[in-house]
mmCIF file of C-alpha atoms in Angstrom:
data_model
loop_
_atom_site.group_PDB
_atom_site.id
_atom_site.type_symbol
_atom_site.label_atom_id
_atom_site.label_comp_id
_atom_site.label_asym_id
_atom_site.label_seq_id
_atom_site.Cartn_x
_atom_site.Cartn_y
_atom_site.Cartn_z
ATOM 1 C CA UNK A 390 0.000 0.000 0.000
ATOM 2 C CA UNK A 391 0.920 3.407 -0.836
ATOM 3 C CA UNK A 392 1.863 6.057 2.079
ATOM 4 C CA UNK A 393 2.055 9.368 0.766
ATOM 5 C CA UNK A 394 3.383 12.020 2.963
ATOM 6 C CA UNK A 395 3.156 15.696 3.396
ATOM 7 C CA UNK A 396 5.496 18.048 5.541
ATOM 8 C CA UNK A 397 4.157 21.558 6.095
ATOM 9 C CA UNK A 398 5.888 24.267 8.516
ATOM 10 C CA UNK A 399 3.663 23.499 11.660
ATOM 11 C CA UNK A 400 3.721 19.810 10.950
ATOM 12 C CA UNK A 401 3.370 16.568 8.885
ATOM 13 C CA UNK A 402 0.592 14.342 7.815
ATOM 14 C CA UNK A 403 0.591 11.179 6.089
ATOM 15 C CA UNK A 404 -2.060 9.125 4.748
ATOM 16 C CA UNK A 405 -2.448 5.423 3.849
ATOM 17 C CA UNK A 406 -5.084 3.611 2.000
ATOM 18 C CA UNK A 407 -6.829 0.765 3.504
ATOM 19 C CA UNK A 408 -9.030 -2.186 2.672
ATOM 20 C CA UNK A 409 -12.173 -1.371 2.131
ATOM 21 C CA UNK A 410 -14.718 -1.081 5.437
ATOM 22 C CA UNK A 411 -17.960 -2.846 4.220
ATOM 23 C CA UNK A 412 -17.859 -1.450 0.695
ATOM 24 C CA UNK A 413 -16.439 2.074 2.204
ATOM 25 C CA UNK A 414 -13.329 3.670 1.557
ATOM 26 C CA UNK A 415 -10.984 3.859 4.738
ATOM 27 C CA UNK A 416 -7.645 5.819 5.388
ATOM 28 C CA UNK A 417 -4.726 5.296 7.780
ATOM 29 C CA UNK A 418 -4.280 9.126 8.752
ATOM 30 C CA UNK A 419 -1.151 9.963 11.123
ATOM 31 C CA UNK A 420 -0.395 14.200 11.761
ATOM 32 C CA UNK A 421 2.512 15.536 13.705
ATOM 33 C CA UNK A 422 2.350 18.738 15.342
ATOM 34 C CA UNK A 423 5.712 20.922 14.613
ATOM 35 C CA UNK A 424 4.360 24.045 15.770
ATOM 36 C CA UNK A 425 4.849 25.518 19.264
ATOM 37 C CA UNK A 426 1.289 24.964 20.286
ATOM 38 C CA UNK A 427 -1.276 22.712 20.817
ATOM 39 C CA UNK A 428 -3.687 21.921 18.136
ATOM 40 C CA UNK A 429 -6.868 19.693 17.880
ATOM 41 C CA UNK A 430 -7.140 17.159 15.075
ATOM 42 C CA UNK A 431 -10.090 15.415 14.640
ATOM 43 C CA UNK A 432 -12.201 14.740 11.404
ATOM 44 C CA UNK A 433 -13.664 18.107 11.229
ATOM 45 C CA UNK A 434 -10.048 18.911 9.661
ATOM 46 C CA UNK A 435 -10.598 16.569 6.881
ATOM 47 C CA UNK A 436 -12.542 17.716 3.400
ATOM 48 C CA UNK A 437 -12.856 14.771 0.992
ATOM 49 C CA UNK A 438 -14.288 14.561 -2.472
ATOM 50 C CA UNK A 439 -15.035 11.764 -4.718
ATOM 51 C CA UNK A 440 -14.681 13.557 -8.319
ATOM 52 C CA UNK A 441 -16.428 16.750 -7.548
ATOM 53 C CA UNK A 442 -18.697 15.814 -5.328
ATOM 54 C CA UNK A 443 -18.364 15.907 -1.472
ATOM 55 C CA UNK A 444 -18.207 13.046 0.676
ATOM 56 C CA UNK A 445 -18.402 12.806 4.071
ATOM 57 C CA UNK A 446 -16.026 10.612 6.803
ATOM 58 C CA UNK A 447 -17.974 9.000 9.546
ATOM 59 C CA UNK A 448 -17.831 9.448 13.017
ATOM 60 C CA UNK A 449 -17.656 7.057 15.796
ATOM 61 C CA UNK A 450 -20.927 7.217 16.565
ATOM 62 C CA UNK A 451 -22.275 6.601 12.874
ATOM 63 C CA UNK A 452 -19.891 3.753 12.476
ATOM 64 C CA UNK A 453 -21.297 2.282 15.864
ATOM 65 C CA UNK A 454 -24.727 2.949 14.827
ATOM 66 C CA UNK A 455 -23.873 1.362 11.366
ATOM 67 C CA UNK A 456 -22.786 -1.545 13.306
ATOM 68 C CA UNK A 457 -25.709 -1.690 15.368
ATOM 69 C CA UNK A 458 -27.793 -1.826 12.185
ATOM 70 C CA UNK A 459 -25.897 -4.644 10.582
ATOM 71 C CA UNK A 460 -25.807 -6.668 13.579
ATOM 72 C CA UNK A 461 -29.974 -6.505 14.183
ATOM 73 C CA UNK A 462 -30.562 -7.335 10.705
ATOM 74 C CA UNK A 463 -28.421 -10.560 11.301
ATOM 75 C CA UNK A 464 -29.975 -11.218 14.101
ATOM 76 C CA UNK A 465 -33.475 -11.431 12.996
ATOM 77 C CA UNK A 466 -32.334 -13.431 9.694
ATOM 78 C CA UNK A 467 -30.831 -16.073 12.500
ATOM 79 C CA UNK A 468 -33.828 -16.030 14.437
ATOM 80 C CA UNK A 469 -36.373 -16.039 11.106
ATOM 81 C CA UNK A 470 -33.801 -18.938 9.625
ATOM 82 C CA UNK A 471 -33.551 -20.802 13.037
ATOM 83 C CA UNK A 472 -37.825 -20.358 14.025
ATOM 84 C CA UNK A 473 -38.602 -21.562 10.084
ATOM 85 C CA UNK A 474 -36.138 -24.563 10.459
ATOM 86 C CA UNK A 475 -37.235 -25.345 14.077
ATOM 87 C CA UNK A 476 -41.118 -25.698 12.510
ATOM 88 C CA UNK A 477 -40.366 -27.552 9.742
ATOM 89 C CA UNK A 478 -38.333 -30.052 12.713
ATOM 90 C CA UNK A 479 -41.135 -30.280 14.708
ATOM 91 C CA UNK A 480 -43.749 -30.819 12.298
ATOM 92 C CA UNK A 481 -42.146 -34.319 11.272
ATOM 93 C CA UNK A 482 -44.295 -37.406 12.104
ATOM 94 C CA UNK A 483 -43.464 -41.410 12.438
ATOM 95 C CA UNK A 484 -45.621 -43.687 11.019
ATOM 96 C CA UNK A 485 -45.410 -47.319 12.897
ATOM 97 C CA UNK A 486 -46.949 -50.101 10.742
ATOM 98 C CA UNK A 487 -48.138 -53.783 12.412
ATOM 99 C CA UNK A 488 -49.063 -56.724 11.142
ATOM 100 C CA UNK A 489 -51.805 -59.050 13.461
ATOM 101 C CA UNK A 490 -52.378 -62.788 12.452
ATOM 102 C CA UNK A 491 -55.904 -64.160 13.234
ATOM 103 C CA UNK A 492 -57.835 -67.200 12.982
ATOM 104 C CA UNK A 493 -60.099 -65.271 10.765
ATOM 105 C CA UNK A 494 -56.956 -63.717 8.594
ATOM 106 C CA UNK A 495 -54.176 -60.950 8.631
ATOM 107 C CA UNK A 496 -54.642 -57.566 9.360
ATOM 108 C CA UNK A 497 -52.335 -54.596 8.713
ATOM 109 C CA UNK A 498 -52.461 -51.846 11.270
ATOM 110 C CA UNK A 499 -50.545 -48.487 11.076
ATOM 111 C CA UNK A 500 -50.056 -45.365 13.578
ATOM 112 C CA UNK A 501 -48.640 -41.464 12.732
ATOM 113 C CA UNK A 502 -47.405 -39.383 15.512
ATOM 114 C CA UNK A 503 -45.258 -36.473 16.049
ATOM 115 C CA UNK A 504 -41.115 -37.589 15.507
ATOM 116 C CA UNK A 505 -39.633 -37.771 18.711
ATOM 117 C CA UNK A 506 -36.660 -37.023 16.638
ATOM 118 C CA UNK A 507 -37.980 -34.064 15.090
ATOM 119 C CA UNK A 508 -38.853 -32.944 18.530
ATOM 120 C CA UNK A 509 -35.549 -33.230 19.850
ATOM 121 C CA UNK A 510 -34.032 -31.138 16.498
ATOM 122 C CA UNK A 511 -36.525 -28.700 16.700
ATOM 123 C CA UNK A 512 -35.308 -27.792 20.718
ATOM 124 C CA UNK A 513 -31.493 -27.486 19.476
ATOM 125 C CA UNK A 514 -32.133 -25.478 16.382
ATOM 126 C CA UNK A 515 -34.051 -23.126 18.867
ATOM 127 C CA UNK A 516 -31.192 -23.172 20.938
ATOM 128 C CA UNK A 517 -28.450 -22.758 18.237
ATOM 129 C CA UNK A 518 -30.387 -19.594 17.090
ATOM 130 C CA UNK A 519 -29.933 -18.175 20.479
ATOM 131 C CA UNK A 520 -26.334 -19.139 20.435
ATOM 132 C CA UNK A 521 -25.802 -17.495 17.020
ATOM 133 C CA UNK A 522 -27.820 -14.230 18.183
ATOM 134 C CA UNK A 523 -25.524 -13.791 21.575
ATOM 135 C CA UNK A 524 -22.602 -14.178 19.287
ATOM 136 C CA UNK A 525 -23.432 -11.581 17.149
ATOM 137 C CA UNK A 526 -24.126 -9.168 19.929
ATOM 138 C CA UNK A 527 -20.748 -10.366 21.439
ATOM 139 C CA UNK A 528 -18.777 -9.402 18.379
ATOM 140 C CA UNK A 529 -20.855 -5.992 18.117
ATOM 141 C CA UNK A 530 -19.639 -5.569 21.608
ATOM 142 C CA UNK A 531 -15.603 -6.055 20.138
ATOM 143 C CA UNK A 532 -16.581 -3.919 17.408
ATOM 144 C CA UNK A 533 -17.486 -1.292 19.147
ATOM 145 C CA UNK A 534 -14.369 -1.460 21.796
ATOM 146 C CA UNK A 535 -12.391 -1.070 18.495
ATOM 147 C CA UNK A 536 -13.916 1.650 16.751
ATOM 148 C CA UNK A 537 -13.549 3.360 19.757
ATOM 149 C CA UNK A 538 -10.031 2.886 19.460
ATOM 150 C CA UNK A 539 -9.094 3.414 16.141
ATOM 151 C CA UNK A 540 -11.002 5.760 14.475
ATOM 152 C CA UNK A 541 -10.104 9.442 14.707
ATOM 153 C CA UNK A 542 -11.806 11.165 16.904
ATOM 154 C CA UNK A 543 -10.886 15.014 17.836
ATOM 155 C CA UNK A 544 -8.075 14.717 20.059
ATOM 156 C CA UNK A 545 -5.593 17.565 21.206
ATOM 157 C CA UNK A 546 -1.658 16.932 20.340
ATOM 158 C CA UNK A 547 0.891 19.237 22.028
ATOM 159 C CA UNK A 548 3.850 20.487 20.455
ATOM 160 C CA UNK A 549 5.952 16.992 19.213
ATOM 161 C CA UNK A 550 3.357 14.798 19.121
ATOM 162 C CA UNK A 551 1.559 12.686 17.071
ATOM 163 C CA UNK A 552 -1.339 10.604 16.709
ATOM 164 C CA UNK A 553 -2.866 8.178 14.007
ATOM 165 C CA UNK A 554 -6.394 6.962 13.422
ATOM 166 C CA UNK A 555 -8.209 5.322 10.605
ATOM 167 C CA UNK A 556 -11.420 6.826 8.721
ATOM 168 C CA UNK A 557 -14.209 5.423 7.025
ATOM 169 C CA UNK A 558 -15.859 7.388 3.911
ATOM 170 C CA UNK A 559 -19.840 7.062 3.006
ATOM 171 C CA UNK A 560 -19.874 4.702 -0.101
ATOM 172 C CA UNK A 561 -18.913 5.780 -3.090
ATOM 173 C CA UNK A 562 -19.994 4.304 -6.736
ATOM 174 C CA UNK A 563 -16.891 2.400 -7.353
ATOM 175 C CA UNK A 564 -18.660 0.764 -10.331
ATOM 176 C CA UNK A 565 -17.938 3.973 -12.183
ATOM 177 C CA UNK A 566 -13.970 3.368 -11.551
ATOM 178 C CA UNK A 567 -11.044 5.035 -12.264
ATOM 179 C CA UNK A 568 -12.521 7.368 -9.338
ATOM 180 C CA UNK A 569 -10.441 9.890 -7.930
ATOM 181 C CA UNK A 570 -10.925 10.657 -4.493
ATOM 182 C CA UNK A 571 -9.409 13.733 -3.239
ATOM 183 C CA UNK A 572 -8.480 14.634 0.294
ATOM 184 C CA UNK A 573 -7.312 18.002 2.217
ATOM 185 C CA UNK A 574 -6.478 18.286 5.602
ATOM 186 C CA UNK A 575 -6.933 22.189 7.257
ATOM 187 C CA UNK A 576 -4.761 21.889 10.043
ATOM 188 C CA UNK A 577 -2.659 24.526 12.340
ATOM 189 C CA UNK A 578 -3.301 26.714 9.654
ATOM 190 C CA UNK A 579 -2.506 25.307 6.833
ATOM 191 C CA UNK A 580 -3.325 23.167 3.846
ATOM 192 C CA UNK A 581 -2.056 19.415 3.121
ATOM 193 C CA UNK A 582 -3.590 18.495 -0.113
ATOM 194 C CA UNK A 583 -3.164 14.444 -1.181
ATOM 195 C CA UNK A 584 -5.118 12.324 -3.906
ATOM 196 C CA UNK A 585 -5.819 8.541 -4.433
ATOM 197 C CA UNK A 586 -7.718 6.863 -7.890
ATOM 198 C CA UNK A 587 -9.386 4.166 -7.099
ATOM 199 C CA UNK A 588 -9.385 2.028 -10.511
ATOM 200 C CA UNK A 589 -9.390 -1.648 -11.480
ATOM 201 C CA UNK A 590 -6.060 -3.679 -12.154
ATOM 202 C CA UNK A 591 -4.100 -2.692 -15.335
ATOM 203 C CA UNK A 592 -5.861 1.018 -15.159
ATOM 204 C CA UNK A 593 -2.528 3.328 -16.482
ATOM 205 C CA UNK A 594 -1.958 5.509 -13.616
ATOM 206 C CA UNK A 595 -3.056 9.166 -12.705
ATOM 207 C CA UNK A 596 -1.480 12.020 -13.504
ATOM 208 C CA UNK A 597 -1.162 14.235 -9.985
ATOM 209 C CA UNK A 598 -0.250 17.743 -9.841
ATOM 210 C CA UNK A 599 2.377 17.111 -7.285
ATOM 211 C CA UNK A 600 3.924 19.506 -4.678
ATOM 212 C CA UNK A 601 6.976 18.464 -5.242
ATOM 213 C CA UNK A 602 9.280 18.942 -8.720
ATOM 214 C CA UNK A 603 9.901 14.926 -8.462
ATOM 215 C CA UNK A 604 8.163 13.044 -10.690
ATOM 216 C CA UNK A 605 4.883 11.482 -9.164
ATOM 217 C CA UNK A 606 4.850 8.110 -8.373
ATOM 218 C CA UNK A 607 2.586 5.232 -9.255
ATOM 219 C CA UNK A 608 2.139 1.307 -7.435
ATOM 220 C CA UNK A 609 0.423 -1.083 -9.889
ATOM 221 C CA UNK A 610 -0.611 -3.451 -7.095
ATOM 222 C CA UNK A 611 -3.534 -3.029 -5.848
ATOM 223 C CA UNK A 612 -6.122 -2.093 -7.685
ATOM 224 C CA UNK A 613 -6.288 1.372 -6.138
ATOM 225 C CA UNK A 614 -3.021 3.298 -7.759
ATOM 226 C CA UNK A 615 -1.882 6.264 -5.692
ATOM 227 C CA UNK A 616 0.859 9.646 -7.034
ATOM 228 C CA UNK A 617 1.170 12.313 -5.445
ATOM 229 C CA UNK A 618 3.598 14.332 -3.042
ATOM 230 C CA UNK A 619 6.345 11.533 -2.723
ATOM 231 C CA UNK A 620 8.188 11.312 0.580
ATOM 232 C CA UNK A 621 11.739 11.604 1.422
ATOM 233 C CA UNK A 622 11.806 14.043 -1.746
ATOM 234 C CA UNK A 623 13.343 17.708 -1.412
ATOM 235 C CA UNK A 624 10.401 20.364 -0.820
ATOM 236 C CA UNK A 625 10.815 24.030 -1.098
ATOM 237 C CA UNK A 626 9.516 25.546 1.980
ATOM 238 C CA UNK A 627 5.740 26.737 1.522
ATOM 239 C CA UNK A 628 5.240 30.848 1.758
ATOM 240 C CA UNK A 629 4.318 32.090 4.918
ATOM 241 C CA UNK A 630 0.068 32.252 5.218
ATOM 242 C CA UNK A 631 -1.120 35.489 4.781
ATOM 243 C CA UNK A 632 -3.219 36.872 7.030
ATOM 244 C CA UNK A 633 -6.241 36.402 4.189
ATOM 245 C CA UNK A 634 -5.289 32.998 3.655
ATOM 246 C CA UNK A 635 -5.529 32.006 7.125
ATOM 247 C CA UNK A 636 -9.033 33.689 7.087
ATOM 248 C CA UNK A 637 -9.694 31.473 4.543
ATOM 249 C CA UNK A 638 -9.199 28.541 5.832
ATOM 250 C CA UNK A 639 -10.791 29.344 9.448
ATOM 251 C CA UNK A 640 -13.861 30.082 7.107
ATOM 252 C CA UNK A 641 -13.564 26.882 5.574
ATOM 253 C CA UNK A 642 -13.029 25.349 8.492
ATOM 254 C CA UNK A 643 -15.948 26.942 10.274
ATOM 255 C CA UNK A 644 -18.342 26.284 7.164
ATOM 256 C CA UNK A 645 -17.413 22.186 7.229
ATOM 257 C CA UNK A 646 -18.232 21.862 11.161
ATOM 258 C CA UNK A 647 -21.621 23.594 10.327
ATOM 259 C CA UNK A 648 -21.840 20.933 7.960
ATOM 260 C CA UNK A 649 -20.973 17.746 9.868
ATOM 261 C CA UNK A 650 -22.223 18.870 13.402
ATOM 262 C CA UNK A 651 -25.224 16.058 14.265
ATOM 263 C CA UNK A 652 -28.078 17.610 14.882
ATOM 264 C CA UNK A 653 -29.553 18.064 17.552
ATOM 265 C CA UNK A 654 -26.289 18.045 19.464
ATOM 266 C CA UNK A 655 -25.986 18.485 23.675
ATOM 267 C CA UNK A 656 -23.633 20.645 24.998
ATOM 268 C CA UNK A 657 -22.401 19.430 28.801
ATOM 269 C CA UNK A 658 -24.149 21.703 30.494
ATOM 270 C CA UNK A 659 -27.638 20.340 28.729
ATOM 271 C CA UNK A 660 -27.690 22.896 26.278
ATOM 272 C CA UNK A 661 -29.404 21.995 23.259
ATOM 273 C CA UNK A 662 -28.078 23.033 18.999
ATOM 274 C CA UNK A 663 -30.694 22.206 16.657
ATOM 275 C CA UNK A 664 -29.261 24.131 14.146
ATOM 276 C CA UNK A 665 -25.746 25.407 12.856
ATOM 277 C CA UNK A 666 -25.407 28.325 10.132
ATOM 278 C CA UNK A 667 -22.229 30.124 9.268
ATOM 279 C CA UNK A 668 -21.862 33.997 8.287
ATOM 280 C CA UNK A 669 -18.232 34.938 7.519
ATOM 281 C CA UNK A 670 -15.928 34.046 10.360
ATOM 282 C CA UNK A 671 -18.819 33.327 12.861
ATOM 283 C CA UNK A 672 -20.573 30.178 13.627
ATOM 284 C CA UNK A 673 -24.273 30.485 14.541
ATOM 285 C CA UNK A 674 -26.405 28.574 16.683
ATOM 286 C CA UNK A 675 -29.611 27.995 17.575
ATOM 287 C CA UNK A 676 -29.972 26.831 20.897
ATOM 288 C CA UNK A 677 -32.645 25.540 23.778
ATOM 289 C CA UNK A 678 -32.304 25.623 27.338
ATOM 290 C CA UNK A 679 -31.565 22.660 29.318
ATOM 291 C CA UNK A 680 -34.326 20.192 29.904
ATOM 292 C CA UNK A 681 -36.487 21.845 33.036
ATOM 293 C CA UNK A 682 -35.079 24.780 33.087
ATOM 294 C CA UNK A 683 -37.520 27.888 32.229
ATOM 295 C CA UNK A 684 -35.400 30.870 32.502
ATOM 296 C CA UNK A 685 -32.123 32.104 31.421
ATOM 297 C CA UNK A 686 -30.324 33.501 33.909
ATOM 298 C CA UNK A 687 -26.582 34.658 34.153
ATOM 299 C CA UNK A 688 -25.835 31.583 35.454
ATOM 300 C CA UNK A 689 -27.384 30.017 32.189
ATOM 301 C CA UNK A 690 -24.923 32.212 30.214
ATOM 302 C CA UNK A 691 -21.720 31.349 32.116
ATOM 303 C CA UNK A 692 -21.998 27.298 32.056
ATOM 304 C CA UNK A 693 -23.393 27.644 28.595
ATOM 305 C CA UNK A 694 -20.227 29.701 27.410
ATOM 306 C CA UNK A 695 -17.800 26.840 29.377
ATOM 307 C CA UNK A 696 -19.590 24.658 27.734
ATOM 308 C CA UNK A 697 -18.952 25.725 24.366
ATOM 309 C CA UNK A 698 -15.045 26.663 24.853
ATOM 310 C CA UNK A 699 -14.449 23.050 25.636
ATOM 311 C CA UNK A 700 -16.961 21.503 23.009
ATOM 312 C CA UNK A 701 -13.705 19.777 21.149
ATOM 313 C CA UNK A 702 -15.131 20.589 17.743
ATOM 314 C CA UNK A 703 -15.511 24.161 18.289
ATOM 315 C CA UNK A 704 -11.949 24.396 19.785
ATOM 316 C CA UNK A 705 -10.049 24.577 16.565
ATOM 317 C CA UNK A 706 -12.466 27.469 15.437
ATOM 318 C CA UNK A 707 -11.970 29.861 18.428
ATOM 319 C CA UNK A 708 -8.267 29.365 18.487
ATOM 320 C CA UNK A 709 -8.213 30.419 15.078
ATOM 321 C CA UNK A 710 -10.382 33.344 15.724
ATOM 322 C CA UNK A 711 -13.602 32.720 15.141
ATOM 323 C CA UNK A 712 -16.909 33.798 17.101
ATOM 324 C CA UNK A 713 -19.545 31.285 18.080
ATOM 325 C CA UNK A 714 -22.898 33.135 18.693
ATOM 326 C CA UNK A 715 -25.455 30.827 19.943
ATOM 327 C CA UNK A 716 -29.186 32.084 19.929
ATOM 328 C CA UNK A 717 -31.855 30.971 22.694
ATOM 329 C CA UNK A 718 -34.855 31.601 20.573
ATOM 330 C CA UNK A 719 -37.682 33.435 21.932
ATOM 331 C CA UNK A 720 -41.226 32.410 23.776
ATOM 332 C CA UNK A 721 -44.515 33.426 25.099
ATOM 333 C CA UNK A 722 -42.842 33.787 28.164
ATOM 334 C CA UNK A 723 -39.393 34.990 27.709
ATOM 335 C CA UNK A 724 -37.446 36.915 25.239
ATOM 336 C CA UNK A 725 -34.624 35.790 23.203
ATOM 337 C CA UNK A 726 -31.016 35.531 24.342
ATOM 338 C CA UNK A 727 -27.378 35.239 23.140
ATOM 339 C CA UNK A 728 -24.320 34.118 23.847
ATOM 340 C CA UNK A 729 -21.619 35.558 22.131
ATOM 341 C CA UNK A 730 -17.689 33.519 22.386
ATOM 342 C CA UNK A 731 -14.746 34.101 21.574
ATOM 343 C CA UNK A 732 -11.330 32.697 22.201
ATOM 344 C CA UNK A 733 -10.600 35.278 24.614
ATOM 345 C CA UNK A 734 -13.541 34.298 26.868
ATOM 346 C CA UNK A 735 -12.333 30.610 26.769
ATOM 347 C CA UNK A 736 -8.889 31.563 28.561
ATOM 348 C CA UNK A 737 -9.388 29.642 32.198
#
């Protein structure tokens, strides 16, 4: 498998394809943070495209969810398969045939009852169903253990660390192949660009607009060929960001966790986002008080404002400057209220 890797002045990321996750694309993605900060990484710095058309990288939660799903459909096909095959068991009969002699001539007799046989199959197909459906919720149990481990999942690396996860794309039409699947990582400010093509075997490889004067690079086996940004190659060292460029990318940055937030989502202090909108360098939200509380209060505004400065996915954005403005909409019996953070207001 092709690793392709990409060193930047605040770091270094490198990506590696993987197998495919039930018919999904999945990445090996490792970052290193160079700079003399900490930074969050999570997949809210990822942007991926299949062609031209955006496609989004599961979280945790979705994954375990998708698990979930798979696991109750094979459960109910092993209890459907195991209940059918159990009836058809216990529905078998013996017949007993007997022959009497008499003075007055031969008669045959005969007798149909339920197998005892069948009986007995019926009880451990029952029971083998059961054993099949515990084992199934036993390995969703593993799965989930793993996923939990694995996949990345916003996580804060000081200055000379690293850290490595694997993520899982929503399918993409692969029948359609060569498909090139592009991803960017916007991270400590700046932009690491890569590119894979997923084609069949024998497909000539891509050409990739690399960084790097060398000559891309191409690996015949497997099927998915991958050029672009070579390591251990000589890189001219990227222009400082502008201060435009950087407001850029905090806008892009802003605009993809508007678009990836779940919804509703629960702040810790019980704070409820049904809705995310972005204008410019400010993420909006539309929020709900707490579950039994009325009235907002100052109290209301200071765990609420805690609450979002250590929300991990809105960390990135308010070290990078952004505002988050979250909106308690109004009622019959109150008015409405805001809450208006910055990174300044996050300082402990």
């Amino acid at each position: 498998m092709p690793t392709l890797d990409l060193q930047r002045q605040q770091g270094s990321v490198q990506i590696r394809p993987l197998p495919l996750d039930h018919g999904s694309p999945a990445f090996s993605v490792a970052v290193f943070n160079a700079s003399p900060r900490s930074a969050n990484f999570g997949i809210e710095n990822l942007t991926v495209q299949a062609g031209d058309k955006p496609v989004s990288v599961f979280s945790v939660d979705q994954l375990v969810r998708k698990a979930k799903s798979r696991a109750r459909w094979t459960q109910i096909g092993i209890a459907m398969l195991g209940g059918i095959a159990a009836g058809v068991a216990a529905s078998q009969t013996d017949t007993y045939h007997g022959y009497i002699r008499t003075p007055r001539g031969s008669y045959v007799s005969s007798y149909s009852g339920p197998s005892a046989f069948g009986q007995l199959q019926a009880t451990a197909l029952t029971a083998g169903a059961a054993h099949g459906i515990a084992a199934v919720q036993y390995n969703l149990d593993r799965t989930r253990d793993v996923l939990g481990d694995s996949i990345v999942q916003t996580t804060t690396l000081y200055p000379q660390q690293s850290y490595a996860g694997k993520i899982v794309l929503e399918k993409i039409p692969l029948d359609e192949r060569p498909v090139r699947i592009s991803i960017v990582v916007m991270w400590n400010g700046e932009q690491y660009p890569f590119a894979f093509q997923f084609a069949k075997a024998g497909t000539a490889a891509p050409v990739f607009h690399a960084v790097d004067s060398a000559p891309a690079q191409a690996s015949a086996e497997p099927p998915m060929a991958a050029a672009a940004y070579p390591a251990r190659q000589p890189r001219p060292a990227p222009a400082p960001a502008t201060g435009g460029a950087r407001s850029q990318d905090i806008n892009a940055l802003i605009t993809k966790t508007a678009l990836y937030m779940e919804r509703p989502t629960e702040l810790d202090d019980g704070t409820v986002i049904s809705e995310f909108a972005v204008s410019g360098s400010e993420l909006r939200l539309t929020a709900a008080l707490p579950k039994g509380m009325a009235e907002f209060s100052d109290g209301t505004r200071m765990s609420a404002s805690r609450a979002i400065c250590g929300r991990r996915a809105f960390v990135p954005l308010l070290q990078g400057g952004a505002t988050i403005r979250a909106t308690y909409s109004a009622s019959s019996k109150r008015r409405a209220e805001e809450i208006i953070v910055t990174s300044s207001d996050c300082v402990s």
